[in-house]
Short mmCIF file of C-alpha atoms in Angstrom, two decimals:
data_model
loop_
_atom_site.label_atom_id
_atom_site.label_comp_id
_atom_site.label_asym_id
_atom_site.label_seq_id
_atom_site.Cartn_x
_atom_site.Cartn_y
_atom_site.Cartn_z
CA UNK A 1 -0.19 -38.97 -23.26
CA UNK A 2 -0.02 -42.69 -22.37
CA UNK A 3 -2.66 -44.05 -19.77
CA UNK A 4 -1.24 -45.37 -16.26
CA UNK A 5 -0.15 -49.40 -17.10
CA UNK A 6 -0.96 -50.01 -13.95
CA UNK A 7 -4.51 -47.70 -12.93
CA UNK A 8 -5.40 -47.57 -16.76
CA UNK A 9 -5.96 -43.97 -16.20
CA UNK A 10 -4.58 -40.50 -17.30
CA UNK A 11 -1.07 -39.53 -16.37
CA UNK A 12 -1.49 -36.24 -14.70
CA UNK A 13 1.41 -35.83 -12.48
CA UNK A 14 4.98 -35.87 -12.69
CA UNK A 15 6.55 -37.27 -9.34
CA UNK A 16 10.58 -35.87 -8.72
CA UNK A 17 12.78 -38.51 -6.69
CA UNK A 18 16.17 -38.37 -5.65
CA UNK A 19 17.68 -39.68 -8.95
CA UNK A 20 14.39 -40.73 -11.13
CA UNK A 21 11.32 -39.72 -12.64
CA UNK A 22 7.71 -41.12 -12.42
CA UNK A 23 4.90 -39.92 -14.38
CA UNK A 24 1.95 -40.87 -12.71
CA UNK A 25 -1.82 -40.71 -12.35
CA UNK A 26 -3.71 -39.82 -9.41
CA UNK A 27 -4.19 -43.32 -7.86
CA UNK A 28 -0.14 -43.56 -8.39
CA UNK A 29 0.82 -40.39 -6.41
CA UNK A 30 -1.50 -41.22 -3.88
CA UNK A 31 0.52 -44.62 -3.56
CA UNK A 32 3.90 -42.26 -3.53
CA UNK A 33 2.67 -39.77 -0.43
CA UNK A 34 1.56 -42.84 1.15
CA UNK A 35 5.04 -44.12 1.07
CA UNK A 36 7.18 -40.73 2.24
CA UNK A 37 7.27 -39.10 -0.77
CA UNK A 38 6.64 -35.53 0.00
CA UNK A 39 3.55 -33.63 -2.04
CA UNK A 40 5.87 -31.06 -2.90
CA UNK A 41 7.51 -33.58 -5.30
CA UNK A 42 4.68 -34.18 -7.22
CA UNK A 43 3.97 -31.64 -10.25
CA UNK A 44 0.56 -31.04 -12.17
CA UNK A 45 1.49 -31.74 -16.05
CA UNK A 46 -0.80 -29.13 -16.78
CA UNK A 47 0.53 -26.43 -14.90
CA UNK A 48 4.36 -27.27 -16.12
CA UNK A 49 3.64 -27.36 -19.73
CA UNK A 50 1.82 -23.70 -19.10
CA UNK A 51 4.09 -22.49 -16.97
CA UNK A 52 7.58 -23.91 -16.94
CA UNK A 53 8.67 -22.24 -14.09
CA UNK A 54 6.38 -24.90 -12.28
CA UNK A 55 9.15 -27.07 -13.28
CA UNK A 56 11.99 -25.19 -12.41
CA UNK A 57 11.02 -23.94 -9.41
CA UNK A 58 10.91 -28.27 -7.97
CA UNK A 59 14.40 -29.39 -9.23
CA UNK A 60 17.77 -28.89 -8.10
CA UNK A 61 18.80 -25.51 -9.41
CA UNK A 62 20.70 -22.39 -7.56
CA UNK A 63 18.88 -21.43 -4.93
CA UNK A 64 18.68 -17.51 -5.84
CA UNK A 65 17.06 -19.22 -9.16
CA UNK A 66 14.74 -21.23 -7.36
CA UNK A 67 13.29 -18.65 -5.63
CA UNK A 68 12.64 -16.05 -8.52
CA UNK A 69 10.63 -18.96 -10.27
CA UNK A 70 8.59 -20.26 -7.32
CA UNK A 71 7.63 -16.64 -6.52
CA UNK A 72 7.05 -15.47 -10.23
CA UNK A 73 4.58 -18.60 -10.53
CA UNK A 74 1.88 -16.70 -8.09
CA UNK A 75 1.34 -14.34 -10.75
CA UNK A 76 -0.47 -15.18 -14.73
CA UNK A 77 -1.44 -13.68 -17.67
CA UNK A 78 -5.40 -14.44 -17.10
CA UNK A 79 -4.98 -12.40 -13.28
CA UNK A 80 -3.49 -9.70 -14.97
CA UNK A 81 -5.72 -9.46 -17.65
CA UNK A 82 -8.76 -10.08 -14.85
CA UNK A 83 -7.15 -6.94 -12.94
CA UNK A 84 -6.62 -5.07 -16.20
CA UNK A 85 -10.63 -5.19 -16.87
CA UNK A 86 -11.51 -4.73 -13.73
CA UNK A 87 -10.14 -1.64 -13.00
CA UNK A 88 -10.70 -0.32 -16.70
CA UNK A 89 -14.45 -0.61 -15.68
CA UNK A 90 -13.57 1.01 -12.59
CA UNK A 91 -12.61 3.69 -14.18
CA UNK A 92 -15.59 4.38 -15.99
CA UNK A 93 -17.55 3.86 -13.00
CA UNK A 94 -15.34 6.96 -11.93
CA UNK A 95 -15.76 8.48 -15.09
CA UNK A 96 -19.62 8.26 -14.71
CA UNK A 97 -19.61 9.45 -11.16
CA UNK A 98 -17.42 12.70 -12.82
CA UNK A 99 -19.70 13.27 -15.66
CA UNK A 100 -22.86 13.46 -13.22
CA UNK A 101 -20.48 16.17 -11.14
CA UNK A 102 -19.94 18.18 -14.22
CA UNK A 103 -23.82 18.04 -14.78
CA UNK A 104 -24.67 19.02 -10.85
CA UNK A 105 -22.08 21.87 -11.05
CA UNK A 106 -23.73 23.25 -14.26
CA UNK A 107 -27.29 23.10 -12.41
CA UNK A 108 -26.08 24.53 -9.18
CA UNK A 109 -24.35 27.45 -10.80
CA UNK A 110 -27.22 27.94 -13.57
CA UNK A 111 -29.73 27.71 -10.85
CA UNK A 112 -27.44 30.10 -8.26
CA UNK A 113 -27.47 32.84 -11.63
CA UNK A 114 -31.40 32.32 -12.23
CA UNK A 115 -32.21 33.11 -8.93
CA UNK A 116 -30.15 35.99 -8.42
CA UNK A 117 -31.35 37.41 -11.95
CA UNK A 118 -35.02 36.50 -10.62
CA UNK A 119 -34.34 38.21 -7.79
CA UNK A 120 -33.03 41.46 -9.37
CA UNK A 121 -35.97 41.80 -11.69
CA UNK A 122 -38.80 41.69 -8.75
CA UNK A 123 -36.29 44.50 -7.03
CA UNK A 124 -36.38 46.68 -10.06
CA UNK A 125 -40.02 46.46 -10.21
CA UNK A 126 -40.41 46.94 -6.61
CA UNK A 127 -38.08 49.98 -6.33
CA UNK A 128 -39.05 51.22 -10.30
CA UNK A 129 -35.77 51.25 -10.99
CA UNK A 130 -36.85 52.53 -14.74
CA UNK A 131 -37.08 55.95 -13.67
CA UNK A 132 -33.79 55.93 -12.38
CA UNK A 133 -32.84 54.30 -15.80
CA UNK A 134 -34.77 57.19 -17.35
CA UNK A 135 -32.85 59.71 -15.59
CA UNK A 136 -30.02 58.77 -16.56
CA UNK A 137 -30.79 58.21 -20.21
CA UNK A 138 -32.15 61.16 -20.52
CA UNK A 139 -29.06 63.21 -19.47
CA UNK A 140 -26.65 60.94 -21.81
CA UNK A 141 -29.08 61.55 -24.78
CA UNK A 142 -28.49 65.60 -23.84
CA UNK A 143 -24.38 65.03 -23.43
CA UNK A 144 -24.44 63.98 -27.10
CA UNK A 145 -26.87 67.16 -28.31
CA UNK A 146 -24.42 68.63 -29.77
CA UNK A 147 -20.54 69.04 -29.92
CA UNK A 148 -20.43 72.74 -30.89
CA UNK A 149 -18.77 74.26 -27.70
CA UNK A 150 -20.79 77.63 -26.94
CA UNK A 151 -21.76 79.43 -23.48
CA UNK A 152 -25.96 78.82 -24.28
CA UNK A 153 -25.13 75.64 -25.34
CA UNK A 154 -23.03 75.16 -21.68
CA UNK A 155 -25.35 77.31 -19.77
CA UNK A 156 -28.44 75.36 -21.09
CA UNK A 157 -26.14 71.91 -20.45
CA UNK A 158 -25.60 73.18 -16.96
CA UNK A 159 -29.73 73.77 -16.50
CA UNK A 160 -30.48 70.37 -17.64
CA UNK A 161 -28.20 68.62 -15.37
CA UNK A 162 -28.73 70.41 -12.50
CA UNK A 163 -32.83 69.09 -13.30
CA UNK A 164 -31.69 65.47 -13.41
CA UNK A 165 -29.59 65.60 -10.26
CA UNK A 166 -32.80 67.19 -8.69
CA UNK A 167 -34.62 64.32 -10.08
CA UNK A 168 -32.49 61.24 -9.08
CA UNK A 169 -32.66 63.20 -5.69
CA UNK A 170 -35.89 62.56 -5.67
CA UNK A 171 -35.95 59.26 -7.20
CA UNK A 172 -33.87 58.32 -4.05
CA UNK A 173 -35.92 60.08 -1.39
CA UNK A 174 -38.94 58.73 -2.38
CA UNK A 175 -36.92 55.05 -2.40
CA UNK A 176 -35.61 55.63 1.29
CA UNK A 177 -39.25 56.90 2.05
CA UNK A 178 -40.79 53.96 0.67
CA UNK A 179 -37.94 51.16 1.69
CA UNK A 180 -38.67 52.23 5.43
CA UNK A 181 -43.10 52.37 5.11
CA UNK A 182 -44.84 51.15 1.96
CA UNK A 183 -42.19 48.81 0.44
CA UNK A 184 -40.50 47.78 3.42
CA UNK A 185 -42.54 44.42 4.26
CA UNK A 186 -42.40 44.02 0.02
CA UNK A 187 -38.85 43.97 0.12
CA UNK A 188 -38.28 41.60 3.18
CA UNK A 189 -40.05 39.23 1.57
CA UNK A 190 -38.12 39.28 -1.48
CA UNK A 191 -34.62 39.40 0.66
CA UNK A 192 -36.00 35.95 2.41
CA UNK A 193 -37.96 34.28 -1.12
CA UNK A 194 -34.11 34.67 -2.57
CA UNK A 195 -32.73 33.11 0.69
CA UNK A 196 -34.72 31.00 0.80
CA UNK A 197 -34.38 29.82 -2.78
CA UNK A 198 -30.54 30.02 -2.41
CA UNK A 199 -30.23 28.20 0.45
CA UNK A 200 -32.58 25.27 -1.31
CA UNK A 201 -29.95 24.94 -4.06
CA UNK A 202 -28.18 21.45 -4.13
CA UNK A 203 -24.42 21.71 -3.54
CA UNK A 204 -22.13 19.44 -6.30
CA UNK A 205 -21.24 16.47 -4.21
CA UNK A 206 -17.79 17.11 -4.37
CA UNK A 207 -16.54 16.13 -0.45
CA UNK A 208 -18.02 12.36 -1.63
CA UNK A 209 -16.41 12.68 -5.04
CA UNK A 210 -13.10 13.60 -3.67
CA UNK A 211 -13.23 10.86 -1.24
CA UNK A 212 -14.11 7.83 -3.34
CA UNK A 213 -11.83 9.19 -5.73
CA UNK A 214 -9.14 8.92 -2.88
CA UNK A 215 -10.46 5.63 -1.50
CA UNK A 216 -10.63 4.39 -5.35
CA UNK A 217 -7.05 5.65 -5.84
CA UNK A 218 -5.18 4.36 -3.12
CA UNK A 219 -6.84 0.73 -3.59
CA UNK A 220 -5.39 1.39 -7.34
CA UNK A 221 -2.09 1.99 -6.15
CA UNK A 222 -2.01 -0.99 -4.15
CA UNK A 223 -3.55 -3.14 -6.39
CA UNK A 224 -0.57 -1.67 -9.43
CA UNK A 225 1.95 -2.13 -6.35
CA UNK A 226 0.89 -6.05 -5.08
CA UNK A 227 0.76 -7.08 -8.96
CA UNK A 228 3.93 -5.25 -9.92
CA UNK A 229 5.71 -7.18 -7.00
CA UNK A 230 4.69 -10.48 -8.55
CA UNK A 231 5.63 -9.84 -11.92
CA UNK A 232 9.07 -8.67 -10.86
CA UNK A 233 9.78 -10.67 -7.31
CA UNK A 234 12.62 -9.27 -5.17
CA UNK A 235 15.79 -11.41 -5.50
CA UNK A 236 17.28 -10.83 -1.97
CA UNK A 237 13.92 -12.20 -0.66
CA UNK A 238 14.81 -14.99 1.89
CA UNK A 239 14.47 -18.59 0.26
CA UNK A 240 13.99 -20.09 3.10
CA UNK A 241 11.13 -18.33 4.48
CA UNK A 242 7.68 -17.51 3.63
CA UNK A 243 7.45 -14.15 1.91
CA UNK A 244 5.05 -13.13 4.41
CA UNK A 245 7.16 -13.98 7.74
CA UNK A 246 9.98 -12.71 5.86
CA UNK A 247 8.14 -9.09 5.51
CA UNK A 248 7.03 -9.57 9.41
CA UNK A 249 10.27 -10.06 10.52
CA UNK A 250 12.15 -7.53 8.87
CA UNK A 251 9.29 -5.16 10.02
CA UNK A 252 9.85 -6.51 13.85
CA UNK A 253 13.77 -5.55 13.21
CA UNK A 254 13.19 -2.04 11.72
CA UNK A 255 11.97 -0.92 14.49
CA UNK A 256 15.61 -0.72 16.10
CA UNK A 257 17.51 -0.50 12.79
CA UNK A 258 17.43 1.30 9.25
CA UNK A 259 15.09 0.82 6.61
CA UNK A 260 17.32 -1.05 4.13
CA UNK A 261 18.50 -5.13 3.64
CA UNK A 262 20.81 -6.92 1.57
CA UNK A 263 21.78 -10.65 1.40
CA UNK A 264 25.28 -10.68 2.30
CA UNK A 265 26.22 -14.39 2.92
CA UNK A 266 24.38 -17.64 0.97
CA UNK A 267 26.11 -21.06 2.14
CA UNK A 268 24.79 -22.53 -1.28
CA UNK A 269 26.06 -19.83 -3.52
CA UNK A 270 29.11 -18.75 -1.51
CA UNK A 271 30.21 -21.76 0.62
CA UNK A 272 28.61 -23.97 3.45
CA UNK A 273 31.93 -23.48 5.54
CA UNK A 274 33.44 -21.31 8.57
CA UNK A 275 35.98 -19.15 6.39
CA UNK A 276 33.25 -17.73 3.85
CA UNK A 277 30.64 -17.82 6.47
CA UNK A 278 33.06 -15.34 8.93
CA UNK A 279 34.76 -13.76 6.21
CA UNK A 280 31.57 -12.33 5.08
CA UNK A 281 30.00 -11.17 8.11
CA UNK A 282 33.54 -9.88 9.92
CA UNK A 283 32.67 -6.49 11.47
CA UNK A 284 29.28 -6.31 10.48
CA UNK A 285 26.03 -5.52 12.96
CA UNK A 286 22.46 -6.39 12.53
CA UNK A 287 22.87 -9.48 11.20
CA UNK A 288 19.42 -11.62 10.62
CA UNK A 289 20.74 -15.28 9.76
CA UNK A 290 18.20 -17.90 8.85
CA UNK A 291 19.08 -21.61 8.51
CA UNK A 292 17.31 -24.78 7.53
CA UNK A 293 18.52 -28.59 7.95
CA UNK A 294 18.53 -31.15 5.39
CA UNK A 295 16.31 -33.89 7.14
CA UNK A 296 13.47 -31.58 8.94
CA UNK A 297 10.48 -28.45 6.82
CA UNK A 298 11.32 -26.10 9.81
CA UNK A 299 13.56 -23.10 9.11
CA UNK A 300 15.00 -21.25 12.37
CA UNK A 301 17.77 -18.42 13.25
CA UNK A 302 18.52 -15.47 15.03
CA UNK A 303 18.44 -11.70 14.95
CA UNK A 304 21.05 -9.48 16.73
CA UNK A 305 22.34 -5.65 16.54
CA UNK A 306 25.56 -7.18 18.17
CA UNK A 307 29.10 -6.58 15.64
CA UNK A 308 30.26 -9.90 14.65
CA UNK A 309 33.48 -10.22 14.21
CA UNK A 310 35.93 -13.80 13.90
CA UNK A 311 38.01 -14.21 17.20
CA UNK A 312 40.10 -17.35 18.50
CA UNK A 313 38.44 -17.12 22.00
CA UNK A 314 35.07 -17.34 22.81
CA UNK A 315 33.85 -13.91 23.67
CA UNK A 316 30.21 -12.92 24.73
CA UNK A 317 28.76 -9.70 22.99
CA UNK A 318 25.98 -7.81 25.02
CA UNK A 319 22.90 -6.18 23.44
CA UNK A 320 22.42 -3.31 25.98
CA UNK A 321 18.76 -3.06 23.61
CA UNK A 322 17.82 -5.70 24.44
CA UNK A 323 16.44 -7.01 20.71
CA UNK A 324 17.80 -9.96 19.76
CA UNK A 325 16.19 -12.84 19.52
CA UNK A 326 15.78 -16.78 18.35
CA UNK A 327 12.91 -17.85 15.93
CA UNK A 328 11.62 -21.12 14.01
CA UNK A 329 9.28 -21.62 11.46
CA UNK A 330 7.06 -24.71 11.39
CA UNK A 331 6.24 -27.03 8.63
CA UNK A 332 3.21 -24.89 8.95
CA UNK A 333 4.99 -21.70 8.35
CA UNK A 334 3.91 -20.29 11.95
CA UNK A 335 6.60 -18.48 13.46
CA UNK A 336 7.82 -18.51 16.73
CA UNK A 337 9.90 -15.71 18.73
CA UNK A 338 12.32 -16.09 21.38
CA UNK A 339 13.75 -12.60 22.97
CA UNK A 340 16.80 -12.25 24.71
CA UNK A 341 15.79 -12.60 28.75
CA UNK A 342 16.62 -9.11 30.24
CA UNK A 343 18.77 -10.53 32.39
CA UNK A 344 21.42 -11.92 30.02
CA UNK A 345 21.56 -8.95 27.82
CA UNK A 346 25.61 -8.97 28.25
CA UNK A 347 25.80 -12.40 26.51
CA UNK A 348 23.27 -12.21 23.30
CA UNK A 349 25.94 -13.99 21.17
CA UNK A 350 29.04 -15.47 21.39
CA UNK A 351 31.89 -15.13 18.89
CA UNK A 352 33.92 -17.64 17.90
CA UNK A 353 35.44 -18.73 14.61
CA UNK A 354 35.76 -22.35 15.36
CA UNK A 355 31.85 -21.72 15.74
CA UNK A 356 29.39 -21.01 13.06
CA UNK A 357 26.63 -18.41 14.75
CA UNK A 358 25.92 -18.64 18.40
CA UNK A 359 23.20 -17.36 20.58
CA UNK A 360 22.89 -17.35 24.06
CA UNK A 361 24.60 -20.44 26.37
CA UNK A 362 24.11 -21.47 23.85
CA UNK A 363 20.14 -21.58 22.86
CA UNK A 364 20.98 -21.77 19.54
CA UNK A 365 24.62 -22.57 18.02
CA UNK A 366 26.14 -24.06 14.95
CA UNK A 367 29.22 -25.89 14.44
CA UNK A 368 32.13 -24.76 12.22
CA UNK A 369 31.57 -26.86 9.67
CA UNK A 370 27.40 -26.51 9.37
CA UNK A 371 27.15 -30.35 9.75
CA UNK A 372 25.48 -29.94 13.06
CA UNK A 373 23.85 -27.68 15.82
CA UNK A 374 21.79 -27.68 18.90
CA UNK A 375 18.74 -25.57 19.44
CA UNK A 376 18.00 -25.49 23.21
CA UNK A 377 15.70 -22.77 23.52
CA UNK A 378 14.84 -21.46 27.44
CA UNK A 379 18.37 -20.51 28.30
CA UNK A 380 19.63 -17.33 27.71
CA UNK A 381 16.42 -16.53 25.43
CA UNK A 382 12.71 -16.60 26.37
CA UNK A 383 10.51 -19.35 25.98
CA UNK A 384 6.89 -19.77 27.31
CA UNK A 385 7.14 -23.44 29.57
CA UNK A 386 3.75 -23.75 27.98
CA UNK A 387 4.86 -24.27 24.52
CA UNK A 388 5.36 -28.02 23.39
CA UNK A 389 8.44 -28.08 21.54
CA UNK A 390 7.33 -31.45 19.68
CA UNK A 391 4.54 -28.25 17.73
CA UNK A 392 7.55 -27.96 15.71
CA UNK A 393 9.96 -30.98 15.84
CA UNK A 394 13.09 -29.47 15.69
CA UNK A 395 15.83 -29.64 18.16
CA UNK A 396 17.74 -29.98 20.48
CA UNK A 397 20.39 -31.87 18.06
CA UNK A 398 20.36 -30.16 14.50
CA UNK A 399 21.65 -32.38 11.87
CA UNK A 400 23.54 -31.58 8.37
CA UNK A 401 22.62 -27.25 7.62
CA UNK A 402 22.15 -27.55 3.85
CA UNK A 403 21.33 -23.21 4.07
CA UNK A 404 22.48 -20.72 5.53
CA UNK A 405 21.20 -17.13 4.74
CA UNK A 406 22.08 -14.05 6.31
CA UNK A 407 20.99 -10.21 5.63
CA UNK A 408 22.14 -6.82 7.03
CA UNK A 409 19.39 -4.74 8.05
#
C-alpha cells in the first residue's frame, strides 16, 4: 500500500463519504472527524480485508442486510477457536475431578467390605463360631454315609441327629450365657470398634461433584447458546436499536403480551409512505414501532396493546392496562421510558390515516408522509421535569424519518 502524499505515512483507514472515497492514514482521519465526518465512516483496512463484512456492514446496502453483517462481525474464528480450547480443557478438568470419584467410590466401598469382613472374623472368634461350623459339618458328612435306604441305617441317622441338635442347643445356650456375662463387655466393644470404624469412612464427594458438574454445565450451555447467537444473528432483530435495549424492551413488553415477535412493517424494504405503513399494521395490536431521523444518532418510538386500525377521523384508543409507552435512545444508546399517565389511559393513541403513528396529544406523532414529526414528551405520557431534554437532542420538531420499524409482540 501507498504511503499518505500528504503525512508520508501508512494508509490504514478507509474513510466513506456521501459520494467518494478517501484512503487515509491516521493523521488524515483525524483531520476528517475534526471536520464532521462521523467515526463510524472511517474503516480499519485491516479488519475489511479479514473480514469483509466490516465493509458491508458501512455502505449503503438493504437494511435487513446491513444488520446480519454488522452483528455477524462480533463473532471470529480465533474466539471460537479460544472457546473451543477452553472448554475442551474444561472438560478434562471435569474428567479429572470424575476419575478421582471413581477412585474414592472404590476406597469407600473396599474399605466399607474390609471392615465388615474384619468385623465378622473377631465375632467368630469371640462367639467360636467353629463349633457351630463343626456341628454342622459333622451331620452333612453323616447325610452322605450312605445311600442304601434301611431301618438301622434310619434309626442310627435318627440317633445322630437328634446328638447334633442337642449339641447346637448347647452351642447356643452357652452363647446366650456368655453374650449376657463373660462376652458381653467383649462384644460391645467390637459392636462400637466397627462403628466406629464405619462411621470414620470418607463418603465419595458426590453432592460437590454433582454441583460443579451442574454449575459447569449450565455455564456450557450458555456459553454454546451466546456463541451460537453470534454465528447465526436473528434477522428480525431491530436495526435500529442496540441488540441489548432491543432484548430489554421486548422483555419490558412480555410482561403484558405473548412470548413471540415478528417484523411486520420496514419503511426501507416495504415503503416510507402512509398506504404500506397502514396497510400493514390494519387491525393489528401490540404494535412496538421504532423510528430514527435522517439528520440526528437518536432512535425513538412507542409501544401500545391498543388495535390499530386506518380510519378517516381522528379517533383516540384507550389502554385500560395502562402499558404503553414513549421511548428514545441516545447517541449513547441509553434508553429512556415514558408511560402512559394514568390519567389519560382512554387516549394512548390516536388513529388516523392521514397520520403516520400517534401517541398521546400528541407526545409523539408522525406525519403521513414520514417527512416530519414532533416529539413533545410530558403530555399525555410521563416525563420526570428533572430530565434535560437537550441529554438527548431530539425533538420537539422531527425532521425527514429515513426508518420506520415495527414488530408484533
Amino acid at each position: 500500500m501507498e504511503k499518505c502524499p500528504i503525512h508520508k505515512e501508512n494508509i490504514t483507514y478507509l474513510v466513506l463519504k456521501p459520494n467518494s472515497v478517501q484512503l487515509a492514514c491516521i493523521e488524515c482521519r483525524d483531520d476528517l472527524i475534526r471536520e464532521g465526518h462521523k467515526w463510524e465512516s472511517c474503516i480499519l483496512l485491516s479488519k475489511a480485508l479479514k473480514i469483509p463484512e466490516v465493509l458491508l456492514s458501512k455502505i449503503n446496502i438493504e437494511p435487513i442486510f446491513k444488520t446480519f453483517f454488522s452483528k455477524i462481525i462480533l463473532v471470529s474464528s480465533e474466539e471460537l477457536e479460544l472457546q473451543k480450547n477452553l472448554w475442551i480443557t474444561e472438560f478434562k478438568r471435569i474428567m479429572a475431578e470424575l476419575e478421582k470419584m471413581i477412585t474414592d467410590t472404590k476406597d469407600f466401598f473396599d474399605h466399607l467390605s474390609q471392615t465388615l469382613v474384619q468385623y465378622r472374623t473377631d465375632l467368630r472368634r469371640i462367639i467360636k463360631f467353629e463349633t457351630f461350623e463343626q456341628h454342622i459339618r459333622g451331620n452333612q458328612n453323616d447325610q452322605n454315609f450312605n445311600q442304601v435306604s434301611s431301618i438301622i441305617i434310619y434309626q442310627h441317622r435318627q440317633q445322630t441327629m437328634g446328638q447334633i441338635e442337642q449339641k447346637i442347643q448347647e452351642y447356643i445356650n452357652s452363647i446366650s450365657q456368655e453374650s449376657n456375662c463373660e462376652n458381653k463387655q467383649i462384644i460391645e466393644a467390637l459392636i462400637q470398634d466397627y462403628r466406629k470404624k464405619i462411621n470414620n469412612v470418607k463418603f465419595p464427594p458426590s453432592t460437590e461433584i454433582l454441583n460443579l458438574l451442574t454449575n459447569k454445565f449450565k455455564t456450557f450451555e450458555i456459553a454454546v447458546d451466546s456463541r451460537f447467537k453470534q454465528a447465526n444473528p436473528n434477522s428480525t432483530c431491530s436495526c435500529l436499536l442496540s441488540e441489548i435495549n432491543f432484548e430489554n424492551m421486548k422483555n419490558r413488553i412480555k410482561q403484558n403480551s405473548n412470548s413471540a415477535y415478528s417484523l411486520i412493517y420496514q419503511g426501507s424494504i416495504d415503503g416510507l409512505n402512509p398506504n404500506n405503513f397502514w396497510t400493514k399494521i390494519s387491525s393489528k395490536s401490540n404494535l412496538l414501532m421504532i423510528m430514527k431521523t435522517k439528520n440526528n444518532n437518536c432512535v425513538f418510538g412507542g409501544y401500545s396493546p391498543c388495535q390499530w386500525y386506518r380510519t378517516q377521523q381522528s379517533q383516540a384508543m384507550a389502554d385500560q392496562e395502562g402499558t404503553s409507552f414513549i421511548f428514545v435512545q441516545s447517541p449513547n444508546q441509553q434508553m429512556y421510558y415514558y408511560p402512559i399517565k394514568k390519567e389519560y389511559k382512554l387516549q394512548a393513541i390516536t388513529l388516523n390515516q392521514n397520520f403516520g403513528p400517534t401517541f398521546g396529544k400528541p407526545d409523539l406523532q408522525i406525519s403521513a408522509d414520514f417527512k416530519e414529526g414532533q416529539l413533545n414528551l410530558g403530555n399525555y405520557y410521563f416525563r420526570d421535569p428533572k430530565e434535560n431534554q437537550l441529554s438527548f437532542i431530539l425533538g420537539p420538531k422531527l425532521e425527514e424519518i429515513i426508518e420506520c420499524e415495527v414488530f408484533q409482540l
